[in-house]
Amino acid sequence: MQRYFINQIVDDKARITGEDFHHIVRVMRMKLEDYVCLVTPDEQTAIAELIEIGDDFVQFKIVSRKESTSELPVHITIASGLPKGDKLELITQKGTELGAKSFLSFPAKRSISKWDSKKAQKKVERLDKIAKEAAEQSHRSVVPSFQHVMSFQALLDVAPSYDYIVVAYEESAKEGESSALATLFDQVDPGESILAIFGPEGGLAPEEIVKLEAVQALKVGLGPRILRTETAPLYFLAAASFAFELDKNG
Amino acid sequence: MQRYFINQIVDDKARITGEDFHHIVRVMRMKLEDYVCLVTPDEQTAIAELIEIGDDFVQFKIVSRKESTSELPVHITIASGLPKGDKLELITQKGTELGAKSFLSFPAKRSISKWDSKKAQKKVERLDKIAKEAAEQSHRSVVPSFQHVMSFQALLDVAPSYDYIVVAYEESAKEGESSALATLFDQVDPGESILAIFGPEGGLAPEEIVKLEAVQALKVGLGPRILRTETAPLYFLAAASFAFELDKNG
């Protein structure tokens, strides 16, 4: 069933305009009595029936509400040192499918890409759109947001607002470190937040690691193979899903 | 350190020709006394020094051998129902980074792509090349192979040669099934093989699921979110890495 994120449900009715109106009427060519799945900002999910098609709006009537959630029980924010090319698009699309709560990018010392504030605004708009589409497709009840911070210091400034800060560190993998992530997942309780930080193609610089350790970031390895900058966040999210959603007795 | 897969080491020396010769001399512009990492077909890894540069070959001398392995302790083969576009390339590249032992594709009932044997040969050559590059980049000591089988029956025929057969089944996820994968990973011992089967965009057809169940395939859900056809195998491999390489006491 097609899924739409809406602003509100009033008296068991929801009115949709704009891009989603266009999608429902022109792309999906829905007719009266067709059903969709609606998701409200407070993460409620409802099945609704199309009851009115206007010139620039459609109206739905709620027929049932769903109780189950498709959200990861822990809130994971993926922070990526600006990578090259369209890798942030892949991270955002796949990371949304895999349950990320939000995304963040920052200029790392070894980032080759540079974003001025104008470019950042345009990119963030595009990444927000990718997250919305992926959230609909993967049956999320939250659309992850994307934020770009303009300096490494700004990343350090927001970090303490998370319950846990981790940094994926290739050297940990090389040293054979193989339990920090599992130990962390054992400690984190449902509802808590994790900021997971990943370097750009050349990795994070040693001085960046030192600054992250100063704000209590935990270095974790992601197995013995060297993962690309866009693969590591997907590993992290899949491991979290396995640990928190499938291996509950582990 | 740059990594090359070679055929053999004789008297602690290795001779490299062809594409890798070109890469070493023209792309990397290596000089005498430079070091590389060499991997032999029996998965041995060695550090070697460049001792001779010929017109169409280079010669290396082994200076040390490595004991540690970067291979997943369980052998996972990813079998994909032919997806659209270049998704098999993404599955092969990222799946190699994440530790897959080999890849297989098959025409599923709902596959929109069709491969005749000529197209299959060309595609498999390209996918083998992608696997080789990803194996070098991610420090694998095995290059995963890619195989296309020309029918669903051929998939059923090879399936019993694996210790375990699993099929990722969206309906399992929808039904809230949340422990089959964790239970499976608890049962599998190091050295054993898993054939993990994934449908194309529209999923596997019910009659395909029935046939897979008849060869003892276990249906597993991959969490409550709906994953795209190219994301599901990456989730499976990352979860396996977490379970077998990081969460050893889980």
Short mmCIF file of C-alpha atoms in Angstrom, two decimals:
data_model
loop_
_atom_site.label_atom_id
_atom_site.label_comp_id
_atom_site.label_asym_id
_atom_site.label_seq_id
_atom_site.Cartn_x
_atom_site.Cartn_y
_atom_site.Cartn_z
CA MET A 1 0.00 0.00 0.00
CA GLN A 2 1.29 3.47 -0.90
CA ARG A 3 2.51 5.47 2.06
CA TYR A 4 2.30 9.24 2.60
CA PHE A 5 3.64 11.44 5.37
CA ILE A 6 1.05 14.04 6.34
CA ASN A 7 0.89 17.00 8.72
CA GLN A 8 -2.24 16.16 10.67
CA ILE A 9 -5.45 14.17 10.94
CA VAL A 10 -8.50 16.25 11.96
CA ASP A 11 -11.76 14.50 12.88
CA ASP A 12 -10.48 11.29 11.28
CA LYS A 13 -9.91 13.10 7.98
CA ALA A 14 -6.69 14.10 6.21
CA ARG A 15 -6.35 16.62 3.37
CA ILE A 16 -3.35 16.31 1.03
CA THR A 17 -2.12 19.00 -1.39
CA GLY A 18 1.06 19.82 -3.31
CA GLU A 19 3.50 17.14 -4.51
CA ASP A 20 1.73 14.27 -2.79
CA PHE A 21 -1.60 15.37 -4.33
CA HIS A 22 0.10 15.24 -7.71
CA HIS A 23 1.55 11.80 -6.94
CA ILE A 24 -1.78 10.36 -5.78
CA VAL A 25 -3.87 11.70 -8.67
CA ARG A 26 -1.48 11.88 -11.62
CA VAL A 27 1.19 9.25 -10.91
CA MET A 28 -0.77 6.58 -9.00
CA ARG A 29 -4.10 7.56 -10.69
CA MET A 30 -6.03 6.66 -7.55
CA LYS A 31 -9.80 6.61 -7.54
CA LEU A 32 -12.42 7.09 -4.84
CA GLU A 33 -12.48 4.20 -2.36
CA ASP A 34 -8.78 3.42 -2.93
CA TYR A 35 -6.72 2.91 0.23
CA VAL A 36 -3.40 4.39 1.36
CA CYS A 37 -1.27 4.31 4.49
CA LEU A 38 -0.90 7.72 6.21
CA VAL A 39 1.81 8.60 8.73
CA THR A 40 1.47 11.61 11.03
CA PRO A 41 4.32 13.66 12.58
CA ASP A 42 3.77 11.89 15.92
CA GLU A 43 4.65 8.59 14.17
CA GLN A 44 1.08 7.26 14.14
CA THR A 45 0.19 5.10 11.16
CA ALA A 46 -3.34 4.80 9.76
CA ILE A 47 -5.10 3.12 6.85
CA ALA A 48 -7.27 5.64 5.00
CA GLU A 49 -9.82 5.65 2.18
CA LEU A 50 -9.89 8.24 -0.60
CA ILE A 51 -13.25 10.05 -0.27
CA GLU A 52 -12.84 13.23 -2.34
CA ILE A 53 -10.71 14.33 -5.29
CA GLY A 54 -10.54 18.11 -5.77
CA ASP A 55 -8.71 20.25 -8.31
CA ASP A 56 -5.64 20.69 -6.07
CA PHE A 57 -6.35 18.48 -3.08
CA VAL A 58 -7.55 15.02 -2.07
CA GLN A 59 -9.37 14.06 1.12
CA PHE A 60 -8.94 10.76 3.00
CA LYS A 61 -11.00 9.22 5.77
CA ILE A 62 -9.24 7.10 8.41
CA VAL A 63 -10.56 3.53 8.53
CA SER A 64 -8.09 1.99 11.00
CA ARG A 65 -5.00 2.81 13.00
CA LYS A 66 -1.91 0.62 13.26
CA GLU A 67 -0.18 -0.07 16.55
CA SER A 68 3.04 -1.73 15.42
CA THR A 69 6.17 0.29 14.83
CA SER A 70 8.84 -0.10 12.20
CA GLU A 71 11.29 2.20 14.00
CA LEU A 72 14.62 1.07 15.45
CA PRO A 73 14.28 1.14 19.25
CA VAL A 74 17.51 3.16 19.53
CA HIS A 75 17.90 6.52 17.80
CA ILE A 76 20.96 6.48 15.55
CA THR A 77 22.33 9.59 13.86
CA ILE A 78 24.82 8.92 11.08
CA ALA A 79 27.48 11.68 10.84
CA SER A 80 29.61 11.48 7.68
CA GLY A 81 32.78 13.40 6.93
CA LEU A 82 31.94 14.86 3.48
CA PRO A 83 32.66 12.08 0.98
CA LYS A 84 33.19 12.41 -2.76
CA GLY A 85 30.53 12.29 -5.47
CA ASP A 86 27.04 11.02 -4.73
CA LYS A 87 27.98 8.80 -1.78
CA LEU A 88 25.87 10.84 0.65
CA GLU A 89 22.88 10.00 -1.51
CA LEU A 90 23.57 6.28 -1.15
CA ILE A 91 24.16 6.65 2.61
CA THR A 92 20.90 8.59 2.98
CA GLN A 93 18.78 6.25 0.86
CA LYS A 94 20.10 2.99 2.29
CA GLY A 95 20.55 4.41 5.81
CA THR A 96 16.88 5.43 5.82
CA GLU A 97 15.85 1.90 4.81
CA LEU A 98 18.07 0.54 7.58
CA GLY A 99 16.45 2.72 10.25
CA ALA A 100 18.64 5.80 10.83
CA LYS A 101 16.88 8.52 12.85
CA SER A 102 18.79 11.37 11.20
CA PHE A 103 21.86 12.23 9.15
CA LEU A 104 24.55 14.82 9.52
CA SER A 105 27.53 15.73 7.36
CA PHE A 106 30.61 17.74 8.30
CA PRO A 107 33.78 18.92 6.55
CA ALA A 108 36.54 16.55 7.71
CA LYS A 109 40.22 17.40 7.40
CA ARG A 110 40.65 14.87 4.59
CA SER A 111 37.36 15.67 2.78
CA ILE A 112 38.02 16.47 -0.85
CA SER A 113 34.49 17.80 -1.45
CA LYS A 114 33.90 21.35 -0.23
CA TRP A 115 30.43 22.79 0.40
CA ASP A 116 29.84 26.52 0.78
CA SER A 117 26.57 27.47 2.47
CA LYS A 118 24.73 27.86 -0.85
CA LYS A 119 25.82 24.44 -2.11
CA ALA A 120 25.05 22.92 1.30
CA GLN A 121 21.48 24.25 1.19
CA LYS A 122 20.86 22.77 -2.25
CA LYS A 123 22.42 19.43 -1.32
CA VAL A 124 20.48 19.17 1.96
CA GLU A 125 17.21 19.82 0.10
CA ARG A 126 18.01 16.98 -2.28
CA LEU A 127 19.07 14.61 0.52
CA ASP A 128 15.89 15.41 2.49
CA LYS A 129 13.89 14.42 -0.58
CA ILE A 130 15.81 11.14 -0.95
CA ALA A 131 15.18 10.38 2.74
CA LYS A 132 11.45 11.06 2.35
CA GLU A 133 11.14 8.74 -0.65
CA ALA A 134 13.16 5.99 1.05
CA ALA A 135 11.10 6.36 4.23
CA GLU A 136 7.87 5.87 2.27
CA GLN A 137 9.25 2.91 0.37
CA SER A 138 10.63 1.15 3.46
CA HIS A 139 7.49 1.72 5.59
CA ARG A 140 9.14 4.01 8.11
CA SER A 141 6.94 6.08 10.42
CA VAL A 142 9.63 8.77 10.72
CA VAL A 143 11.30 10.69 7.89
CA PRO A 144 14.96 11.11 8.87
CA SER A 145 16.22 14.68 8.61
CA PHE A 146 19.52 15.71 7.04
CA GLN A 147 21.72 18.46 8.47
CA HIS A 148 25.09 19.80 7.32
CA VAL A 149 27.31 21.48 9.89
CA MET A 150 29.87 23.92 8.52
CA SER A 151 32.85 22.91 10.69
CA PHE A 152 34.34 20.03 12.66
CA GLN A 153 33.97 22.21 15.76
CA ALA A 154 30.21 22.39 15.15
CA LEU A 155 30.14 18.56 15.16
CA LEU A 156 32.01 18.56 18.50
CA ASP A 157 29.50 21.12 19.83
CA VAL A 158 26.41 19.00 19.05
CA ALA A 159 27.97 15.66 20.06
CA PRO A 160 27.32 15.92 23.83
CA SER A 161 23.56 16.17 23.24
CA TYR A 162 23.58 12.41 22.37
CA ASP A 163 23.59 9.64 24.98
CA TYR A 164 26.47 7.84 23.24
CA ILE A 165 29.08 8.99 20.72
CA VAL A 166 30.96 6.42 18.64
CA VAL A 167 33.53 6.80 15.91
CA ALA A 168 34.22 4.08 13.36
CA TYR A 169 37.97 3.77 13.35
CA GLU A 170 39.81 1.69 10.79
CA GLU A 171 42.83 1.33 13.04
CA SER A 172 40.64 -0.42 15.62
CA ALA A 173 39.75 -2.96 12.95
CA LYS A 174 43.42 -3.44 12.03
CA GLU A 175 44.39 -3.92 15.67
CA GLY A 176 41.90 -6.78 15.86
CA GLU A 177 39.54 -4.93 18.22
CA SER A 178 36.39 -6.99 17.97
CA SER A 179 34.10 -6.37 20.89
CA ALA A 180 33.67 -2.62 21.49
CA LEU A 181 30.55 -2.39 19.31
CA ALA A 182 28.91 -5.48 20.86
CA THR A 183 29.72 -4.15 24.34
CA LEU A 184 28.21 -0.78 23.45
CA PHE A 185 25.01 -2.32 22.10
CA ASP A 186 24.69 -4.28 25.35
CA GLN A 187 24.77 -1.00 27.30
CA VAL A 188 22.39 1.11 25.21
CA ASP A 189 18.74 1.07 26.32
CA PRO A 190 15.72 1.54 24.03
CA GLY A 191 14.96 5.22 23.53
CA GLU A 192 18.59 6.29 23.92
CA SER A 193 20.49 8.11 21.17
CA ILE A 194 23.77 7.28 19.44
CA LEU A 195 25.82 9.66 17.30
CA ALA A 196 27.87 7.44 14.96
CA ILE A 197 30.72 9.28 13.22
CA PHE A 198 32.40 8.12 9.99
CA GLY A 199 35.39 9.60 8.18
CA PRO A 200 35.61 10.54 4.48
CA GLU A 201 37.58 8.46 1.96
CA GLY A 202 40.96 9.02 3.60
CA GLY A 203 39.56 8.38 7.09
CA LEU A 204 39.55 10.78 10.02
CA ALA A 205 42.85 12.51 10.85
CA PRO A 206 44.58 11.56 14.13
CA GLU A 207 43.92 15.05 15.54
CA GLU A 208 40.21 14.66 14.79
CA ILE A 209 40.20 11.34 16.66
CA VAL A 210 41.90 13.04 19.63
CA LYS A 211 39.24 15.78 19.69
CA LEU A 212 36.45 13.20 19.49
CA GLU A 213 37.96 11.21 22.33
CA ALA A 214 37.99 14.42 24.37
CA VAL A 215 34.17 14.52 24.08
CA GLN A 216 33.98 10.84 25.21
CA ALA A 217 33.58 9.27 21.76
CA LEU A 218 34.15 5.51 21.80
CA LYS A 219 36.29 4.07 18.99
CA VAL A 220 34.73 0.98 17.43
CA GLY A 221 35.90 -1.42 14.73
CA LEU A 222 33.44 -2.81 12.20
CA GLY A 223 35.09 -6.16 11.51
CA PRO A 224 38.38 -7.16 9.88
CA ARG A 225 37.63 -5.97 6.36
CA ILE A 226 38.23 -2.39 5.27
CA LEU A 227 34.85 -0.85 4.46
CA ARG A 228 34.38 2.08 2.11
CA THR A 229 33.21 5.34 3.60
CA GLU A 230 29.65 4.77 2.33
CA THR A 231 29.52 1.09 3.40
CA ALA A 232 30.54 1.56 7.05
CA PRO A 233 27.34 3.43 8.13
CA LEU A 234 25.20 0.73 6.48
CA TYR A 235 27.12 -1.97 8.40
CA PHE A 236 26.59 -0.03 11.63
CA LEU A 237 22.83 0.30 11.11
CA ALA A 238 22.33 -3.34 10.03
CA ALA A 239 24.33 -4.54 13.07
CA ALA A 240 22.17 -2.34 15.32
CA SER A 241 18.98 -3.71 13.76
CA PHE A 242 20.22 -7.28 14.24
CA ALA A 243 21.24 -6.61 17.85
CA PHE A 244 18.14 -4.63 18.91
CA GLU A 245 15.39 -6.08 16.72
CA LEU A 246 16.29 -9.69 15.88
CA ASP A 247 18.73 -10.96 18.50
CA LYS A 248 16.77 -9.80 21.53
CA ASN A 249 17.92 -12.68 23.69
CA GLY A 250 21.56 -12.40 22.53
CA MET B 1 49.53 -0.85 1.15
CA GLN B 2 48.40 -1.85 -2.34
CA ARG B 3 47.08 -5.39 -2.56
CA TYR B 4 47.38 -7.83 -5.48
CA PHE B 5 45.97 -11.31 -5.97
CA ILE B 6 48.58 -13.57 -7.56
CA ASN B 7 48.71 -17.14 -8.84
CA GLN B 8 51.72 -18.44 -6.96
CA ILE B 9 54.83 -17.70 -4.97
CA VAL B 10 57.91 -19.73 -6.05
CA ASP B 11 61.08 -19.69 -3.92
CA ASP B 12 59.76 -16.62 -2.08
CA LYS B 13 59.42 -14.75 -5.37
CA ALA B 14 56.34 -13.67 -7.31
CA ARG B 15 56.19 -12.55 -10.92
CA ILE B 16 53.31 -10.31 -12.04
CA THR B 17 52.29 -9.62 -15.66
CA GLY B 18 49.22 -8.33 -17.49
CA GLU B 19 46.78 -5.86 -15.97
CA ASP B 20 48.35 -5.87 -12.52
CA PHE B 21 51.80 -5.22 -14.09
CA HIS B 22 50.27 -2.21 -15.83
CA HIS B 23 48.66 -1.03 -12.57
CA ILE B 24 51.90 -1.36 -10.58
CA VAL B 25 54.17 0.35 -13.11
CA ARG B 26 51.93 2.85 -14.91
CA VAL B 27 49.16 3.68 -12.43
CA MET B 28 50.92 3.36 -9.07
CA ARG B 29 54.35 4.23 -10.62
CA MET B 30 56.10 1.98 -8.14
CA LYS B 31 59.89 1.90 -7.89
CA LEU B 32 62.36 -0.72 -6.77
CA GLU B 33 62.22 -1.33 -3.00
CA ASP B 34 58.53 -0.35 -2.83
CA TYR B 35 56.29 -2.73 -0.85
CA VAL B 36 52.97 -4.38 -1.70
CA CYS B 37 50.71 -6.97 -0.14
CA LEU B 38 50.35 -10.19 -2.14
CA VAL B 39 47.56 -12.75 -1.72
CA THR B 40 47.88 -16.27 -3.08
CA PRO B 41 45.03 -18.61 -4.13
CA ASP B 42 45.36 -20.55 -0.86
CA GLU B 43 44.48 -17.30 0.99
CA GLN B 44 48.00 -16.68 2.26
CA THR B 45 48.96 -13.03 2.61
CA ALA B 46 52.54 -11.77 2.30
CA ILE B 47 54.38 -8.45 2.31
CA ALA B 48 56.73 -8.26 -0.69
CA GLU B 49 59.38 -5.90 -2.02
CA LEU B 50 59.68 -4.87 -5.67
CA ILE B 51 63.04 -6.19 -6.87
CA GLU B 52 62.83 -6.08 -10.67
CA ILE B 53 60.91 -4.08 -13.27
CA GLY B 54 60.88 -5.65 -16.75
CA ASP B 55 59.21 -4.54 -19.98
CA ASP B 56 56.09 -6.59 -19.34
CA PHE B 57 56.55 -8.01 -15.86
CA VAL B 58 57.61 -7.11 -12.34
CA GLN B 59 59.22 -9.37 -9.77
CA PHE B 60 58.62 -9.25 -6.02
CA LYS B 61 60.50 -10.86 -3.14
CA ILE B 62 58.55 -11.96 -0.05
CA VAL B 63 59.77 -10.24 3.12
CA SER B 64 57.14 -11.46 5.58
CA ARG B 65 53.97 -13.54 5.78
CA LYS B 66 50.81 -12.55 7.63
CA GLU B 67 48.90 -14.95 9.81
CA SER B 68 45.69 -13.03 10.49
CA THR B 69 42.64 -13.50 8.31
CA SER B 70 40.07 -11.00 7.17
CA GLU B 71 37.59 -13.67 6.04
CA LEU B 72 34.18 -14.22 7.59
CA PRO B 73 34.30 -17.50 9.55
CA VAL B 74 31.12 -18.69 7.81
CA HIS B 75 30.93 -18.98 4.03
CA ILE B 76 27.99 -16.96 2.73
CA THR B 77 26.81 -17.14 -0.87
CA ILE B 78 24.42 -14.37 -1.89
CA ALA B 79 21.87 -15.53 -4.49
CA SER B 80 19.90 -12.70 -6.10
CA GLY B 81 16.82 -12.97 -8.28
CA LEU B 82 17.86 -10.85 -11.29
CA PRO B 83 17.20 -7.24 -10.28
CA LYS B 84 16.87 -4.21 -12.55
CA GLY B 85 19.65 -1.93 -13.74
CA ASP B 86 23.06 -1.97 -12.09
CA LYS B 87 21.91 -3.29 -8.72
CA LEU B 88 23.96 -6.49 -9.05
CA GLU B 89 27.04 -4.30 -9.32
CA LEU B 90 26.22 -2.61 -6.03
CA ILE B 91 25.44 -5.99 -4.39
CA THR B 92 28.74 -7.42 -5.67
CA GLN B 93 30.90 -4.45 -4.69
CA LYS B 94 29.41 -3.89 -1.23
CA GLY B 95 28.83 -7.62 -0.63
CA THR B 96 32.53 -8.27 -1.27
CA GLU B 97 33.51 -5.58 1.22
CA LEU B 98 31.11 -7.15 3.72
CA GLY B 99 32.65 -10.61 3.37
CA ALA B 100 30.53 -12.69 0.94
CA LYS B 101 32.25 -15.88 -0.20
CA SER B 102 30.53 -15.93 -3.60
CA PHE B 103 27.59 -14.55 -5.56
CA LEU B 104 24.94 -16.15 -7.69
CA SER B 105 22.10 -14.73 -9.77
CA PHE B 106 19.03 -16.49 -11.13
CA PRO B 107 15.98 -15.55 -13.20
CA ALA B 108 13.11 -15.20 -10.74
CA LYS B 109 9.48 -15.28 -11.80
CA ARG B 110 9.12 -11.55 -11.16
CA SER B 111 12.52 -10.55 -12.62
CA ILE B 112 12.06 -7.85 -15.25
CA SER B 113 15.67 -8.15 -16.52
CA LYS B 114 16.30 -11.07 -18.84
CA TRP B 115 19.76 -12.47 -19.56
CA ASP B 116 20.46 -14.77 -22.48
CA SER B 117 23.67 -16.79 -22.24
CA LYS B 118 25.68 -14.22 -24.23
CA LYS B 119 24.55 -11.33 -22.04
CA ALA B 120 25.11 -13.45 -18.94
CA GLN B 121 28.71 -14.15 -19.92
CA LYS B 122 29.46 -10.46 -20.44
CA LYS B 123 27.74 -9.45 -17.20
CA VAL B 124 29.51 -12.13 -15.16
CA GLU B 125 32.89 -10.99 -16.50
CA ARG B 126 32.14 -7.43 -15.41
CA LEU B 127 30.87 -8.56 -11.97
CA ASP B 128 33.97 -10.73 -11.45
CA LYS B 129 36.09 -7.65 -12.12
CA ILE B 130 34.08 -5.57 -9.64
CA ALA B 131 34.52 -8.33 -7.02
CA LYS B 132 38.28 -8.44 -7.61
CA GLU B 133 38.67 -4.67 -7.20
CA ALA B 134 36.49 -4.62 -4.09
CA ALA B 135 38.41 -7.59 -2.62
CA GLU B 136 41.71 -5.73 -3.06
CA GLN B 137 40.34 -2.50 -1.62
CA SER B 138 38.75 -4.18 1.41
CA HIS B 139 41.80 -6.37 2.22
CA ARG B 140 40.10 -9.69 1.49
CA SER B 141 42.23 -12.80 1.07
CA VAL B 142 39.60 -14.41 -1.18
CA VAL B 143 38.15 -12.96 -4.38
CA PRO B 144 34.46 -13.91 -4.42
CA SER B 145 33.30 -15.53 -7.64
CA PHE B 146 30.12 -14.66 -9.51
CA GLN B 147 27.94 -17.26 -11.19
CA HIS B 148 24.67 -16.91 -13.11
CA VAL B 149 22.35 -19.93 -13.29
CA MET B 150 19.94 -19.94 -16.21
CA SER B 151 16.83 -21.20 -14.37
CA PHE B 152 15.16 -21.32 -10.98
CA GLN B 153 15.44 -25.11 -11.16
CA ALA B 154 19.23 -24.78 -11.43
CA LEU B 155 19.18 -22.77 -8.19
CA LEU B 156 17.16 -25.56 -6.54
CA ASP B 157 19.68 -28.09 -7.87
CA VAL B 158 22.74 -26.39 -6.33
CA ALA B 159 21.01 -25.45 -3.05
CA PRO B 160 21.48 -28.82 -1.24
CA SER B 161 25.28 -28.52 -1.57
CA TYR B 162 25.20 -25.82 1.14
CA ASP B 163 24.98 -26.58 4.87
CA TYR B 164 22.14 -24.07 5.33
CA ILE B 165 19.69 -22.46 2.91
CA VAL B 166 17.85 -19.30 3.90
CA VAL B 167 15.44 -17.10 2.02
CA ALA B 168 14.78 -13.48 2.94
CA TYR B 169 11.03 -13.20 3.00
CA GLU B 170 9.26 -9.87 3.34
CA GLU B 171 6.13 -11.52 4.68
CA SER B 172 8.18 -12.85 7.60
CA ALA B 173 9.11 -9.25 8.41
CA LYS B 174 5.49 -8.13 8.16
CA GLU B 175 4.34 -10.95 10.45
CA GLY B 176 6.72 -9.65 13.08
CA GLU B 177 9.01 -12.69 12.85
CA SER B 178 12.07 -11.50 14.68
CA SER B 179 14.25 -14.35 15.78
CA ALA B 180 14.75 -16.88 12.96
CA LEU B 181 17.97 -15.22 11.77
CA ALA B 182 19.42 -14.96 15.27
CA THR B 183 18.50 -18.60 15.95
CA LEU B 184 20.13 -19.66 12.68
CA PHE B 185 23.36 -17.78 13.43
CA ASP B 186 23.47 -19.52 16.83
CA GLN B 187 23.39 -22.91 15.06
CA VAL B 188 25.92 -22.31 12.30
CA ASP B 189 29.49 -23.31 13.08
CA PRO B 190 32.64 -21.71 11.65
CA GLY B 191 33.55 -23.26 8.31
CA GLU B 192 29.93 -24.05 7.41
CA SER B 193 28.23 -22.61 4.33
CA ILE B 194 25.01 -20.61 3.96
CA LEU B 195 23.14 -20.00 0.71
CA ALA B 196 21.14 -16.79 1.25
CA ILE B 197 18.45 -16.19 -1.37
CA PHE B 198 16.89 -12.80 -2.16
CA GLY B 199 14.06 -11.96 -4.54
CA PRO B 200 14.04 -9.30 -7.28
CA GLU B 201 12.13 -5.98 -6.94
CA GLY B 202 8.69 -7.60 -6.71
CA GLY B 203 9.90 -10.28 -4.28
CA LEU B 204 9.82 -14.04 -4.77
CA ALA B 205 6.54 -15.56 -5.96
CA PRO B 206 4.62 -17.81 -3.52
CA GLU B 207 5.33 -20.87 -5.72
CA GLU B 208 9.05 -20.11 -5.58
CA ILE B 209 8.88 -19.94 -1.78
CA VAL B 210 7.09 -23.32 -1.75
CA LYS B 211 9.81 -24.89 -3.90
CA LEU B 212 12.53 -23.43 -1.69
CA GLU B 213 10.82 -24.76 1.43
CA ALA B 214 10.79 -28.17 -0.23
CA VAL B 215 14.62 -28.10 -0.28
CA GLN B 216 14.63 -27.12 3.44
CA ALA B 217 15.15 -23.38 2.98
CA LEU B 218 14.49 -21.42 6.17
CA LYS B 219 12.45 -18.20 5.80
CA VAL B 220 13.99 -15.28 7.70
CA GLY B 221 12.89 -11.70 8.25
CA LEU B 222 15.42 -8.88 8.23
CA GLY B 223 13.74 -6.49 10.64
CA PRO B 224 10.50 -4.50 10.47
CA ARG B 225 11.44 -2.14 7.64
CA ILE B 226 11.02 -3.10 3.99
CA LEU B 227 14.48 -3.31 2.42
CA ARG B 228 15.14 -2.87 -1.28
CA THR B 229 16.34 -5.90 -3.20
CA GLU B 230 19.93 -4.59 -3.19
CA THR B 231 19.92 -3.58 0.49
CA ALA B 232 18.72 -6.89 1.95
CA PRO B 233 21.91 -8.90 1.11
CA LEU B 234 24.05 -6.13 2.64
CA TYR B 235 21.96 -6.27 5.83
CA PHE B 236 22.38 -10.06 5.92
CA LEU B 237 26.17 -9.90 5.55
CA ALA B 238 26.61 -7.07 8.09
CA ALA B 239 24.43 -8.95 10.58
CA ALA B 240 26.55 -12.10 10.02
CA SER B 241 29.76 -10.15 10.54
CA PHE B 242 28.39 -8.64 13.74
CA ALA B 243 27.21 -12.02 15.02
CA PHE B 244 30.32 -14.05 14.07
CA GLU B 245 33.14 -11.50 14.28
CA LEU B 246 32.18 -8.87 16.86
CA ASP B 247 29.58 -10.35 19.20
CA LYS B 248 31.42 -13.59 19.90
CA ASN B 249 30.09 -13.86 23.42
CA GLY B 250 26.52 -12.90 22.39
#
